Amino acid sequence: MNDMQILIEQMVSDISSQAVRLDEMRLQKFLEWLKSHSSRVKTVDQDCVEVAIHGEGSIDDRLKNGLKRWFESLPMQGLLWEYHLLLNEISWWRDLDPRTLARILRSEGNE
């Protein structure tokens, strides 16, 4: 495994371990954001990261697989940017107060 692959594996592991600690609704909203965001940042011949809460295999494994494919397609500068952005987004969802989350869900018709 070369240095770039090791770096990507560590980044994917960091992001996944933080994401799966979110409660189910916050994780779902993060994954929706990730799909939308990655579709805007995708590179040639690269699909967006799409991971459903419920599906075959663990959410952790499915998220890792999606992130790994996406990260491998990014240039180094983009990879570092996305890594920090995703960690910040997870923190935002984790720290979002329950009243604001309820307001977001109501506005989207999810409640």
mmCIF file of C-alpha atoms in Angstrom:
data_model
loop_
_atom_site.group_PDB
_atom_site.id
_atom_site.type_symbol
_atom_site.label_atom_id
_atom_site.label_comp_id
_atom_site.label_asym_id
_atom_site.label_seq_id
_atom_site.Cartn_x
_atom_site.Cartn_y
_atom_site.Cartn_z
ATOM 1 C CA MET A 1 0.000 0.000 0.000
ATOM 2 C CA ASN A 2 1.510 3.353 -0.970
ATOM 3 C CA ASP A 3 1.526 6.499 1.177
ATOM 4 C CA MET A 4 -1.505 8.029 -0.606
ATOM 5 C CA GLN A 5 -3.606 4.919 -0.037
ATOM 6 C CA ILE A 6 -2.613 4.852 3.639
ATOM 7 C CA LEU A 7 -3.580 8.522 3.982
ATOM 8 C CA ILE A 8 -6.945 7.920 2.311
ATOM 9 C CA GLU A 9 -7.634 4.874 4.497
ATOM 10 C CA GLN A 10 -6.944 6.940 7.632
ATOM 11 C CA MET A 11 -9.102 9.847 6.453
ATOM 12 C CA VAL A 12 -11.967 7.520 5.561
ATOM 13 C CA SER A 13 -11.680 5.805 8.925
ATOM 14 C CA ASP A 14 -11.698 9.149 10.779
ATOM 15 C CA ILE A 15 -14.759 10.422 8.934
ATOM 16 C CA SER A 16 -16.676 7.160 9.201
ATOM 17 C CA SER A 17 -16.002 6.740 12.913
ATOM 18 C CA GLN A 18 -17.263 10.272 13.586
ATOM 19 C CA ALA A 19 -20.306 9.929 11.324
ATOM 20 C CA VAL A 20 -21.583 6.650 12.754
ATOM 21 C CA ARG A 21 -21.673 8.225 16.226
ATOM 22 C CA LEU A 22 -24.445 10.569 15.085
ATOM 23 C CA ASP A 23 -28.001 9.590 15.972
ATOM 24 C CA GLU A 24 -29.979 8.136 13.092
ATOM 25 C CA MET A 25 -31.692 11.369 11.992
ATOM 26 C CA ARG A 26 -28.506 13.447 12.100
ATOM 27 C CA LEU A 27 -26.628 10.703 10.248
ATOM 28 C CA GLN A 28 -29.347 10.602 7.606
ATOM 29 C CA LYS A 29 -29.169 14.380 7.130
ATOM 30 C CA PHE A 30 -25.359 14.241 6.943
ATOM 31 C CA LEU A 31 -25.526 11.485 4.315
ATOM 32 C CA GLU A 32 -28.040 13.522 2.289
ATOM 33 C CA TRP A 33 -25.683 16.486 2.458
ATOM 34 C CA LEU A 34 -22.715 14.275 1.490
ATOM 35 C CA LYS A 35 -24.529 12.939 -1.572
ATOM 36 C CA SER A 36 -25.481 16.432 -2.692
ATOM 37 C CA HIS A 37 -22.041 17.879 -2.000
ATOM 38 C CA SER A 38 -20.081 15.051 -3.611
ATOM 39 C CA SER A 39 -22.243 15.268 -6.740
ATOM 40 C CA ARG A 40 -21.041 18.857 -7.165
ATOM 41 C CA VAL A 41 -17.398 18.000 -6.539
ATOM 42 C CA LYS A 42 -17.234 14.742 -8.458
ATOM 43 C CA THR A 43 -14.503 14.186 -10.974
ATOM 44 C CA VAL A 44 -14.757 12.680 -14.443
ATOM 45 C CA ASP A 45 -16.357 9.204 -14.394
ATOM 46 C CA GLN A 46 -16.926 9.409 -10.639
ATOM 47 C CA ASP A 47 -20.330 9.009 -9.052
ATOM 48 C CA CYS A 48 -21.338 10.926 -5.964
ATOM 49 C CA VAL A 49 -21.092 9.289 -2.549
ATOM 50 C CA GLU A 50 -24.478 7.727 -1.902
ATOM 51 C CA VAL A 51 -25.006 5.751 1.289
ATOM 52 C CA ALA A 52 -28.405 4.812 2.678
ATOM 53 C CA ILE A 53 -28.924 4.417 6.414
ATOM 54 C CA HIS A 54 -30.444 0.969 5.896
ATOM 55 C CA GLY A 55 -28.972 -1.442 3.411
ATOM 56 C CA GLU A 56 -26.787 -4.470 2.970
ATOM 57 C CA GLY A 57 -23.757 -4.533 5.245
ATOM 58 C CA SER A 58 -22.956 -2.071 7.996
ATOM 59 C CA ILE A 59 -23.399 1.665 7.494
ATOM 60 C CA ASP A 60 -19.752 2.035 8.509
ATOM 61 C CA ASP A 61 -18.534 -0.276 5.727
ATOM 62 C CA ARG A 62 -20.816 1.257 3.089
ATOM 63 C CA LEU A 63 -19.726 4.789 4.030
ATOM 64 C CA LYS A 64 -16.058 3.803 3.984
ATOM 65 C CA ASN A 65 -16.396 2.222 0.540
ATOM 66 C CA GLY A 66 -18.152 5.269 -0.911
ATOM 67 C CA LEU A 67 -15.700 7.745 0.604
ATOM 68 C CA LYS A 68 -12.680 5.706 -0.470
ATOM 69 C CA ARG A 69 -13.770 5.631 -4.124
ATOM 70 C CA TRP A 70 -14.506 9.359 -4.069
ATOM 71 C CA PHE A 71 -11.302 10.339 -2.259
ATOM 72 C CA GLU A 72 -9.165 8.263 -4.641
ATOM 73 C CA SER A 73 -10.501 10.345 -7.522
ATOM 74 C CA LEU A 74 -9.533 13.688 -5.964
ATOM 75 C CA PRO A 75 -6.248 15.560 -6.325
ATOM 76 C CA MET A 76 -4.266 15.948 -3.078
ATOM 77 C CA GLN A 77 -5.357 19.543 -2.432
ATOM 78 C CA GLY A 78 -9.010 18.620 -2.991
ATOM 79 C CA LEU A 79 -8.647 15.558 -0.805
ATOM 80 C CA LEU A 80 -7.354 17.573 2.156
ATOM 81 C CA TRP A 81 -10.053 20.204 1.671
ATOM 82 C CA GLU A 82 -12.842 17.620 1.538
ATOM 83 C CA TYR A 83 -11.501 15.741 4.552
ATOM 84 C CA HIS A 84 -11.662 18.844 6.731
ATOM 85 C CA LEU A 85 -14.989 19.934 5.290
ATOM 86 C CA LEU A 86 -16.601 16.557 6.024
ATOM 87 C CA LEU A 87 -15.309 16.515 9.595
ATOM 88 C CA ASN A 88 -16.663 20.038 10.098
ATOM 89 C CA GLU A 89 -20.033 19.047 8.646
ATOM 90 C CA ILE A 90 -20.271 16.050 10.984
ATOM 91 C CA SER A 91 -19.442 18.332 13.921
ATOM 92 C CA TRP A 92 -22.127 20.772 12.792
ATOM 93 C CA TRP A 93 -24.781 18.038 12.759
ATOM 94 C CA ARG A 94 -23.558 16.635 16.093
ATOM 95 C CA ASP A 95 -23.632 20.055 17.789
ATOM 96 C CA LEU A 96 -26.923 21.208 16.248
ATOM 97 C CA ASP A 97 -29.376 21.909 19.045
ATOM 98 C CA PRO A 98 -32.559 19.791 19.073
ATOM 99 C CA ARG A 99 -34.892 22.757 18.455
ATOM 100 C CA THR A 100 -33.039 23.787 15.309
ATOM 101 C CA LEU A 101 -32.944 20.192 14.099
ATOM 102 C CA ALA A 102 -36.707 19.924 14.651
ATOM 103 C CA ARG A 103 -37.202 23.154 12.683
ATOM 104 C CA ILE A 104 -35.100 21.802 9.790
ATOM 105 C CA LEU A 105 -37.056 18.556 9.753
ATOM 106 C CA ARG A 106 -40.402 20.405 9.812
ATOM 107 C CA SER A 107 -39.328 22.645 6.943
ATOM 108 C CA GLU A 108 -38.432 19.553 4.907
ATOM 109 C CA GLY A 109 -41.600 17.711 5.893
ATOM 110 C CA ASN A 110 -39.644 14.963 7.687
ATOM 111 C CA GLU A 111 -41.344 15.228 11.026
#
